[in-house]
Coordinates of C-alpha atoms in Angstrom, one line a residue:
M1 CA -41.9 6.5 -5.1
P2 CA -45.0 4.4 -3.9
G3 CA -48.1 6.4 -2.5
D4 CA -49.2 9.8 -3.8
K5 CA -46.2 12.4 -2.4
S6 CA -49.0 14.9 -2.9
K7 CA -50.8 13.1 1.0
S8 CA -47.4 13.7 2.7
P9 CA -46.6 17.4 3.7
R10 CA -43.0 16.4 3.8
G11 CA -42.5 15.5 0.6
A12 CA -40.3 12.8 -0.3
F13 CA -37.9 13.3 2.8
G14 CA -40.9 12.2 4.6
E15 CA -42.2 9.4 2.3
E16 CA -41.8 5.8 3.0
F17 CA -39.4 6.8 6.2
M18 CA -41.1 4.0 8.1
I19 CA -39.9 1.8 5.8
R20 CA -36.1 3.8 5.6
R21 CA -35.4 2.8 9.5
H22 CA -35.5 -0.2 9.1
A23 CA -34.0 -1.2 5.3
T24 CA -31.3 1.4 6.1
A25 CA -29.1 -1.0 7.4
L26 CA -29.7 -3.6 4.6
H27 CA -29.0 -0.4 2.1
V28 CA -26.0 0.4 3.0
A29 CA -24.6 -3.6 3.8
L30 CA -25.2 -3.7 -0.4
M31 CA -23.6 0.1 -1.0
I32 CA -20.3 -1.2 1.0
A33 CA -21.2 -5.1 -0.7
D34 CA -21.1 -3.1 -4.5
A35 CA -18.5 -1.1 -3.8
T36 CA -16.3 -3.5 -2.6
A37 CA -17.4 -6.0 -5.4
A38 CA -16.3 -3.8 -7.9
F39 CA -13.0 -2.5 -6.2
A40 CA -12.1 -6.6 -6.3
L41 CA -12.9 -7.1 -9.8
F42 CA -11.4 -4.4 -11.8
V43 CA -8.1 -5.6 -10.2
T44 CA -8.3 -9.1 -10.4
L45 CA -9.2 -8.7 -14.3
S46 CA -6.3 -6.0 -14.2
I47 CA -3.6 -8.9 -13.2
V48 CA -5.6 -11.8 -14.7
R49 CA -5.4 -9.5 -18.1
L50 CA -2.7 -7.0 -17.7
G51 CA -0.3 -9.7 -15.9
P52 CA 0.5 -10.2 -12.0
D53 CA 4.0 -7.7 -12.3
G54 CA 2.6 -5.3 -14.7
W55 CA -1.2 -4.4 -14.6
R56 CA 0.3 -1.5 -11.5
D57 CA 2.3 -0.1 -14.3
H58 CA -0.5 0.0 -17.2
W59 CA -2.9 2.3 -15.3
E60 CA 0.3 4.4 -14.4
G61 CA 1.0 4.3 -17.7
A62 CA -2.0 5.8 -18.4
G63 CA -1.5 8.3 -16.0
V64 CA -3.3 7.3 -13.0
D65 CA -2.6 4.7 -10.0
A66 CA -3.6 1.9 -10.1
L67 CA -5.1 1.6 -6.1
I68 CA -7.1 4.7 -7.0
A69 CA -8.6 4.3 -10.4
A70 CA -9.9 0.7 -8.9
S71 CA -11.1 2.4 -5.6
A72 CA -12.2 5.8 -8.7
Y73 CA -14.3 2.2 -10.4
G74 CA -15.8 1.2 -7.6
L75 CA -17.2 4.9 -6.1
A76 CA -19.0 5.1 -9.6
V77 CA -20.1 1.4 -9.6
V78 CA -22.4 2.7 -6.2
F79 CA -22.9 6.5 -8.1
V80 CA -24.3 4.5 -11.2
L81 CA -26.4 2.5 -9.3
W82 CA -27.6 5.5 -7.1
L83 CA -28.9 6.9 -10.3
Q84 CA -31.3 4.0 -11.0
G85 CA -32.5 4.0 -7.3
L86 CA -31.3 0.5 -6.5
Y87 CA -31.0 2.1 -2.7
Q88 CA -34.0 3.5 -2.6
V89 CA -36.9 1.8 -0.8
R90 CA -39.2 -0.5 -3.2
V91 CA -42.9 -1.0 -2.8
R92 CA -42.7 -4.3 -5.0
W93 CA -38.9 -5.7 -4.5
S94 CA -38.2 -8.0 -7.7
L95 CA -35.3 -10.0 -9.1
R96 CA -36.2 -9.2 -12.9
R97 CA -36.4 -5.3 -12.0
E98 CA -32.9 -5.9 -9.7
I99 CA -31.7 -7.2 -13.3
S100 CA -32.9 -4.6 -15.8
D101 CA -32.1 -1.8 -13.1
V102 CA -28.5 -2.8 -12.9
V103 CA -27.9 -3.6 -16.9
V104 CA -29.0 0.0 -17.1
A105 CA -26.8 1.1 -14.6
I106 CA -23.3 -0.3 -15.4
T107 CA -24.3 0.1 -19.5
L108 CA -24.5 3.8 -18.1
L109 CA -21.0 3.5 -16.9
A110 CA -19.3 1.7 -20.0
F111 CA -21.0 4.2 -22.5
A112 CA -19.2 7.7 -20.2
V113 CA -16.0 5.3 -19.7
F114 CA -16.1 5.1 -23.1
T115 CA -17.2 7.9 -24.1
G116 CA -14.0 9.4 -22.2
L117 CA -11.6 7.4 -23.5
F118 CA -12.6 8.6 -26.6
L119 CA -12.7 12.5 -25.3
F120 CA -10.0 12.9 -24.2
K121 CA -7.4 9.9 -25.9
L122 CA -6.0 7.7 -23.8
P123 CA -4.9 4.9 -25.2
E124 CA -3.1 3.3 -23.2
V125 CA -6.2 1.5 -21.4
S126 CA -6.7 -1.7 -22.3
R127 CA -10.1 -1.7 -24.2
L128 CA -10.2 -4.8 -23.9
L129 CA -10.6 -4.8 -20.2
L130 CA -12.9 -2.9 -20.2
L131 CA -15.1 -5.0 -22.7
L132 CA -13.8 -7.7 -20.0
L133 CA -15.0 -5.2 -16.9
F134 CA -18.4 -4.3 -17.3
P135 CA -20.3 -7.6 -18.4
A136 CA -18.4 -8.7 -15.6
Q137 CA -19.7 -6.6 -13.1
I138 CA -23.0 -7.0 -13.8
V139 CA -23.2 -10.4 -13.2
L140 CA -21.2 -10.3 -9.6
T141 CA -23.5 -7.1 -8.9
L142 CA -26.8 -9.4 -9.0
M143 CA -24.7 -11.9 -7.4
S144 CA -23.3 -9.7 -4.1
R145 CA -26.6 -8.3 -3.7
I146 CA -28.4 -11.3 -4.3
A147 CA -26.7 -12.7 -1.6
I148 CA -27.1 -9.5 0.8
R149 CA -30.8 -10.1 0.7
A150 CA -30.8 -13.4 1.3
I151 CA -28.0 -13.1 4.4
F152 CA -30.3 -10.5 6.0
A153 CA -33.4 -12.2 5.4
R154 CA -32.0 -15.5 7.1
A155 CA -30.7 -13.4 9.8
R156 CA -34.2 -11.3 10.4
E157 CA -36.3 -15.2 10.6
R158 CA -33.7 -16.2 13.1
G159 CA -34.1 -12.9 15.0
F160 CA -30.9 -10.8 14.6
L161 CA -32.0 -6.8 14.5
A162 CA -36.0 -8.3 14.8
R163 CA -38.0 -5.9 16.2
Y164 CA -41.3 -6.9 17.8
L165 CA -44.4 -5.1 16.7
L166 CA -47.3 -5.1 19.0
V167 CA -50.8 -4.6 17.0
V168 CA -53.5 -3.0 19.5
G169 CA -57.1 -4.2 17.8
A170 CA -57.8 -7.6 16.6
N171 CA -60.1 -6.8 12.9
P172 CA -59.5 -7.6 9.7
A173 CA -57.7 -4.0 9.1
A174 CA -55.6 -5.1 11.7
E175 CA -54.6 -8.5 10.3
A176 CA -54.4 -7.2 6.9
F177 CA -51.4 -4.8 8.2
A178 CA -49.8 -7.5 10.2
N179 CA -49.9 -9.8 7.5
L180 CA -48.6 -6.7 5.3
I181 CA -45.6 -5.7 7.7
A182 CA -44.4 -9.4 7.8
S183 CA -44.7 -9.8 4.0
H184 CA -41.7 -7.8 4.3
R185 CA -38.6 -9.9 5.8
E186 CA -35.9 -7.4 5.1
L187 CA -37.5 -4.3 6.9
G188 CA -37.2 -7.1 10.2
L189 CA -39.9 -5.9 11.9
V190 CA -42.4 -9.2 13.3
P191 CA -45.3 -8.7 14.8
V192 CA -46.5 -11.3 17.7
G193 CA -50.0 -10.6 18.2
H194 CA -52.9 -8.6 19.3
L195 CA -54.8 -7.2 21.4
V196 CA -58.3 -6.7 21.8
G197 CA -60.7 -3.7 22.0
P198 CA -63.8 -4.0 23.4
A199 CA -65.9 -3.1 19.9
D200 CA -63.9 -6.7 18.2
R201 CA -64.5 -8.4 21.5
A202 CA -67.9 -7.7 21.4
S203 CA -68.9 -8.0 17.3
G204 CA -66.8 -11.3 17.2
R205 CA -63.9 -9.8 15.1
D206 CA -61.1 -10.7 17.1
A207 CA -62.1 -14.3 16.0
T208 CA -60.9 -12.9 12.5
V209 CA -56.8 -12.5 13.0
S210 CA -54.2 -15.3 12.2
R211 CA -51.8 -14.8 15.5
P212 CA -52.0 -14.3 18.9
I213 CA -54.4 -12.3 21.1
L214 CA -52.8 -11.2 23.8
G215 CA -55.0 -9.8 26.3
D216 CA -57.3 -7.0 26.6
I217 CA -56.5 -3.4 24.9
D218 CA -56.3 -2.4 28.8
A219 CA -53.6 -5.3 29.2
I220 CA -51.3 -3.1 27.5
E221 CA -49.1 -1.4 30.2
T222 CA -47.6 -4.6 31.2
L223 CA -47.3 -6.4 28.2
L224 CA -45.1 -3.7 27.7
H225 CA -43.4 -3.8 30.8
V226 CA -43.2 -7.9 30.2
S227 CA -42.6 -8.5 26.5
V228 CA -39.6 -7.5 24.1
I229 CA -42.0 -4.6 22.3
D230 CA -40.4 -1.9 20.1
E231 CA -43.3 -0.4 18.4
V232 CA -47.3 -0.6 18.4
A233 CA -49.6 -0.4 16.0
V234 CA -53.3 0.9 17.0
C235 CA -55.5 -0.4 14.3
L236 CA -58.9 0.4 16.9
N237 CA -62.7 0.4 15.2
I238 CA -63.4 3.7 15.4
D239 CA -65.8 2.9 18.0
D240 CA -62.8 2.3 20.5
R241 CA -60.7 5.5 19.4
A242 CA -61.1 6.7 22.9
Y243 CA -58.0 4.4 23.8
L244 CA -55.5 6.2 21.0
E245 CA -54.4 9.6 22.8
P246 CA -54.1 7.3 26.3
I247 CA -51.7 4.5 24.5
A248 CA -49.6 7.4 22.6
R249 CA -49.2 8.4 25.9
L250 CA -47.7 5.7 27.6
C251 CA -45.9 5.4 24.2
E252 CA -44.1 8.0 24.6
D253 CA -43.6 8.2 28.2
E254 CA -42.3 4.1 27.6
G255 CA -40.5 5.9 24.4
R256 CA -42.2 3.4 22.1
I257 CA -42.7 4.0 18.3
V258 CA -46.3 4.6 18.1
R259 CA -48.4 3.7 13.7
I260 CA -51.7 3.8 13.4
P261 CA -52.4 3.1 10.4
Q262 CA -55.7 3.8 7.4
L263 CA -56.1 7.5 9.2
E264 CA -59.2 9.7 9.2
P265 CA -58.8 12.6 7.1
G266 CA -57.5 16.1 9.2
M267 CA -56.3 12.7 12.0
L268 CA -53.5 14.2 13.3
I269 CA -51.3 14.0 17.3
L270 CA -49.1 16.2 18.1
G271 CA -45.8 15.4 17.0
G272 CA -47.0 12.7 14.9
R273 CA -46.3 13.2 11.1
I274 CA -47.3 11.1 7.9
E275 CA -46.0 8.9 6.3
Q276 CA -46.5 5.9 3.5
F277 CA -46.1 2.4 4.0
F278 CA -46.2 0.4 1.4
G279 CA -49.5 3.3 -0.3
T280 CA -50.9 3.0 3.5
P281 CA -50.9 6.2 5.2
I282 CA -49.3 6.0 8.8
L283 CA -49.5 8.7 11.2
S284 CA -46.1 8.0 13.1
L285 CA -45.1 8.6 16.8
V286 CA -41.6 8.8 16.6
Y287 CA -40.1 8.9 20.6
G288 CA -36.3 8.9 21.0
P289 CA -33.5 9.2 18.9
D290 CA -34.1 9.0 15.4
R291 CA -31.6 10.2 12.9
V292 CA -31.3 6.7 11.5
V293 CA -27.8 6.7 10.1
G294 CA -26.1 8.7 13.2
L295 CA -27.3 5.4 15.1
L296 CA -25.2 2.9 12.4
A297 CA -22.3 5.5 13.0
K298 CA -23.0 5.0 16.1
R299 CA -22.6 1.3 16.0
A300 CA -20.0 1.3 13.9
I301 CA -17.5 3.2 16.2
D302 CA -18.4 0.8 19.0
I303 CA -17.4 -2.6 16.6
V304 CA -14.2 -0.4 16.4
L305 CA -14.3 0.4 19.5
A306 CA -14.9 -2.9 20.9
L307 CA -12.4 -4.5 18.7
V308 CA -9.7 -1.8 19.7
G309 CA -10.2 -1.7 22.8
L310 CA -10.7 -6.4 23.6
I311 CA -7.5 -6.0 21.7
V312 CA -5.2 -3.6 23.7
L313 CA -6.4 -4.1 26.6
S314 CA -5.3 -7.6 26.5
P315 CA -2.4 -7.4 28.7
V316 CA -4.6 -5.9 31.2
F317 CA -7.3 -8.9 31.3
V318 CA -4.1 -11.0 31.1
A319 CA -3.2 -9.8 34.8
V320 CA -6.4 -9.4 36.6
A321 CA -7.5 -12.8 35.4
A322 CA -4.4 -13.7 37.1
A323 CA -4.4 -11.8 40.0
M324 CA -7.7 -13.3 40.4
V325 CA -7.2 -16.3 40.5
V326 CA -4.3 -16.6 42.9
M327 CA -6.5 -13.4 45.3
E328 CA -9.8 -15.0 45.3
G329 CA -10.2 -18.3 43.2
R330 CA -12.2 -18.7 39.9
P331 CA -14.3 -17.8 38.6
V332 CA -12.7 -14.7 37.2
L333 CA -15.6 -13.4 35.5
F334 CA -18.8 -12.2 36.8
R335 CA -22.3 -12.8 34.3
Q336 CA -25.4 -11.3 35.4
V337 CA -28.7 -10.7 33.9
R338 CA -29.5 -6.9 32.7
V339 CA -32.4 -5.7 31.1
G340 CA -31.4 -3.6 28.1
L341 CA -33.2 -2.1 24.8
H342 CA -36.8 -2.4 25.1
G343 CA -36.4 -4.8 27.6
R344 CA -34.3 -7.5 26.1
P345 CA -32.9 -9.6 28.6
F346 CA -28.7 -10.5 27.8
S347 CA -25.7 -11.2 30.2
I348 CA -23.8 -8.9 31.4
V349 CA -20.0 -9.8 31.3
K350 CA -17.8 -8.5 34.2
F351 CA -15.0 -9.0 36.5
R352 CA -15.6 -10.3 39.4
T353 CA -15.9 -8.5 42.5
M354 CA -17.7 -10.2 45.4
V355 CA -17.5 -13.1 47.0
A356 CA -18.4 -16.1 44.6
D357 CA -21.8 -16.5 46.3
A358 CA -22.8 -13.0 46.3
E359 CA -25.9 -13.2 44.8
A360 CA -27.4 -15.9 46.9
R361 CA -26.8 -13.0 49.8
Y362 CA -28.5 -10.1 48.6
E363 CA -31.0 -10.2 50.4
E364 CA -29.3 -10.1 53.3
V365 CA -28.1 -6.5 52.1
A366 CA -31.4 -5.3 50.4
L367 CA -32.3 -2.8 52.2
L368 CA -28.7 -1.3 53.3
S369 CA -27.8 0.7 49.6
D370 CA -27.3 3.8 49.3
T371 CA -28.7 4.6 46.5
K372 CA -32.7 6.4 46.7
G373 CA -35.1 4.8 44.5
A374 CA -35.0 2.0 42.3
A375 CA -31.3 0.3 42.3
F376 CA -28.9 -1.0 44.6
K377 CA -25.0 0.3 45.5
M378 CA -23.4 0.2 48.8
K379 CA -20.3 2.0 49.4
A380 CA -19.5 -0.7 52.1
D381 CA -21.3 -4.0 50.3
P382 CA -19.5 -6.6 52.8
R383 CA -20.0 -9.1 49.7
V384 CA -17.2 -7.2 48.3
N385 CA -13.8 -9.0 48.0
R386 CA -10.1 -7.0 48.3
L387 CA -8.7 -7.5 44.7
G388 CA -13.0 -6.2 43.7
R389 CA -12.1 -3.1 45.5
L390 CA -8.9 -1.8 43.8
L391 CA -11.6 -3.3 40.7
R392 CA -14.4 -0.8 41.4
T393 CA -12.4 2.2 42.5
T394 CA -11.0 2.4 39.2
S395 CA -13.3 0.7 36.7
I396 CA -11.4 -1.7 35.6
D397 CA -13.9 -4.4 36.2
E398 CA -16.1 -3.0 33.9
L399 CA -13.8 -3.7 30.8
P400 CA -15.5 -7.5 29.8
Q401 CA -18.3 -4.9 29.0
L402 CA -16.2 -4.4 25.5
W403 CA -17.3 -7.8 24.7
N404 CA -21.2 -7.5 25.5
V405 CA -20.5 -3.6 22.9
L406 CA -19.3 -5.9 20.3
R407 CA -22.2 -8.3 20.3
G408 CA -24.7 -5.4 19.6
Q409 CA -26.3 -5.9 23.3
M410 CA -24.7 -2.6 25.1
S411 CA -23.0 0.2 23.3
I412 CA -19.5 2.1 24.5
V413 CA -21.6 5.5 25.1
G414 CA -25.7 4.8 26.9
P415 CA -27.5 4.2 30.3
R416 CA -26.5 1.5 32.5
P417 CA -28.2 -1.7 32.2
A418 CA -30.3 -2.6 35.2
P419 CA -30.9 -6.3 36.6
P420 CA -34.3 -7.0 36.4
R421 CA -35.8 -6.6 39.6
E422 CA -34.5 -3.3 39.7
V423 CA -36.3 -3.0 36.7
A424 CA -39.8 -3.8 38.1
L425 CA -39.3 -0.9 40.2
Y426 CA -39.3 1.3 38.1
D427 CA -42.1 4.1 38.0
V428 CA -43.4 4.5 34.3
W429 CA -41.7 7.8 33.2
H430 CA -37.9 5.3 34.5
R431 CA -38.5 2.7 31.6
R432 CA -37.6 5.2 29.2
R433 CA -34.0 5.1 29.8
L434 CA -34.6 1.6 28.0
S435 CA -35.3 2.9 24.7
M436 CA -31.3 3.0 24.3
K437 CA -29.4 0.7 24.0
P438 CA -27.5 0.2 26.9
G439 CA -23.6 1.4 27.6
I440 CA -20.6 1.2 29.9
T441 CA -20.6 5.3 30.5
G442 CA -23.1 7.9 30.1
L443 CA -24.0 11.2 31.2
W444 CA -24.9 10.3 34.7
Q445 CA -21.3 8.8 34.9
I446 CA -19.3 12.2 33.8
E447 CA -21.3 15.1 35.7
A448 CA -23.2 13.3 38.6
R449 CA -21.0 9.8 39.2
M450 CA -21.0 10.6 43.2
D451 CA -24.8 11.5 43.2
E452 CA -27.2 8.9 45.1
D453 CA -30.3 9.7 43.6
F454 CA -31.6 7.4 40.8
D455 CA -34.5 9.7 39.9
N456 CA -31.8 12.4 39.3
R457 CA -29.5 9.5 37.0
A458 CA -32.9 8.4 35.4
R459 CA -32.8 12.2 33.6
L460 CA -29.9 12.8 33.0
D461 CA -30.0 9.6 30.8
L462 CA -33.7 11.0 29.6
S463 CA -31.5 14.4 29.1
Y464 CA -29.3 12.5 26.9
I465 CA -31.7 10.5 25.0
D466 CA -33.2 13.4 24.0
G467 CA -30.9 15.0 23.2
W468 CA -28.5 12.4 21.5
S469 CA -25.7 13.0 19.0
L470 CA -22.4 11.9 17.9
L471 CA -21.1 14.6 19.4
L472 CA -22.3 13.9 22.3
D473 CA -21.7 10.5 22.8
I474 CA -17.5 11.6 22.3
R475 CA -17.9 14.6 24.0
I476 CA -18.8 11.7 27.3
I477 CA -16.1 9.0 25.9
L478 CA -13.5 12.0 26.4
R479 CA -14.7 12.7 29.7
T480 CA -15.3 9.9 31.4
I481 CA -11.2 9.2 32.2
P482 CA -10.8 12.1 34.0
A483 CA -13.9 11.3 35.5
L484 CA -12.5 7.7 37.4
V485 CA -9.6 10.0 38.1
T486 CA -11.0 12.4 40.0
N487 CA -15.1 10.5 40.6
P488 CA -13.3 7.2 41.3
G489 CA -16.2 4.6 41.7
H490 CA -17.0 2.1 44.5

């Protein structure tokens, strides 16, 4: 492992956590690719060597089902690669090192397999097949892993899966840290620019940074509100360290992660943890859900449920679309810009429940909201059309948002997304709702569906974020339909 483990009180578990948070998706993809490639190679070579009609009989003669043997082989390949450290974060990734480790891992597997065949005296297994299998496995594993890394790097260069880092400080240390982050494109963490501290401005050190200067340090709150910022790295001159605690408090209120590199000995902030980032000690303040594997599982569940929902509910979509065209005319769908994770704008999709010019008539009803606070909702909105009342009562109008879930803009469960005009009215503590991907349903929809106080809804959303787990998501999903029946929407 890179760095000195003695620097981290959390030992091996805490070390390099910052990298794991951003590299987990890459490592899961590598693991899936390795297992899939091994399974496919085992089956393909068995068919080529033993014939399309006899390959399964061959493995059954050895006492195992062919597909079970292929699956076991795939898992064995992943296991030996894991033993060789090929799913761990490395300070410096190189093709030469990757080739060496893959060769060692597959060689160990080959040795273990041939030893097992000898000890258990299994002559039925084709030795020639195995002699072809292991060299081919080395080549295929390297090709698939290089391809996966290239795909991730390309995707993140284009902004997919990217997370954006604001660097507070404009000095050589801030520039060096931003360069270190940018040099590891596979992590998907992108430095967007710097804020200048008074000491850096006075000394002229702000001229040493190559990325955009986005303003002085006092502009941080405004910048967090108008830009997509996921993390904040505080690289201030020692003379500006008085700003550190206010920045940390602001980021806590807004659900942003704070990284403080090159921390001074003995420096600690309540709730922070010391980690290593490519040999650089960092104090990390992580606010909001931080179970990386769990969040990946949440995304996988979202994809499955969205796909199944779009397919199973397709007759409903067709029926609603036909009824809309007949009763209200076109368009069938309503699109509106909403604010997603950490301020990311996206176009939400719903069945149209209002007259076609509803957005243009918003000012007519803006002051007539039944909801108290930074949200608009009317029980008797004059812009709602005839079919729209039925769709809203049953919440069928929300179903097209499964498409937003599939695209990764929303989740099945999460805080409801608001339009920019409402987000602009948020208090600072409300903005922590944006620290988790918005959802179709959520905690307040099942516990306070008829509550017209936005602050109460926001508190439930923050309670969901603070206590998030996959089990909580499942409970909310299971309780959503009974909540719709007992407390229909409007």
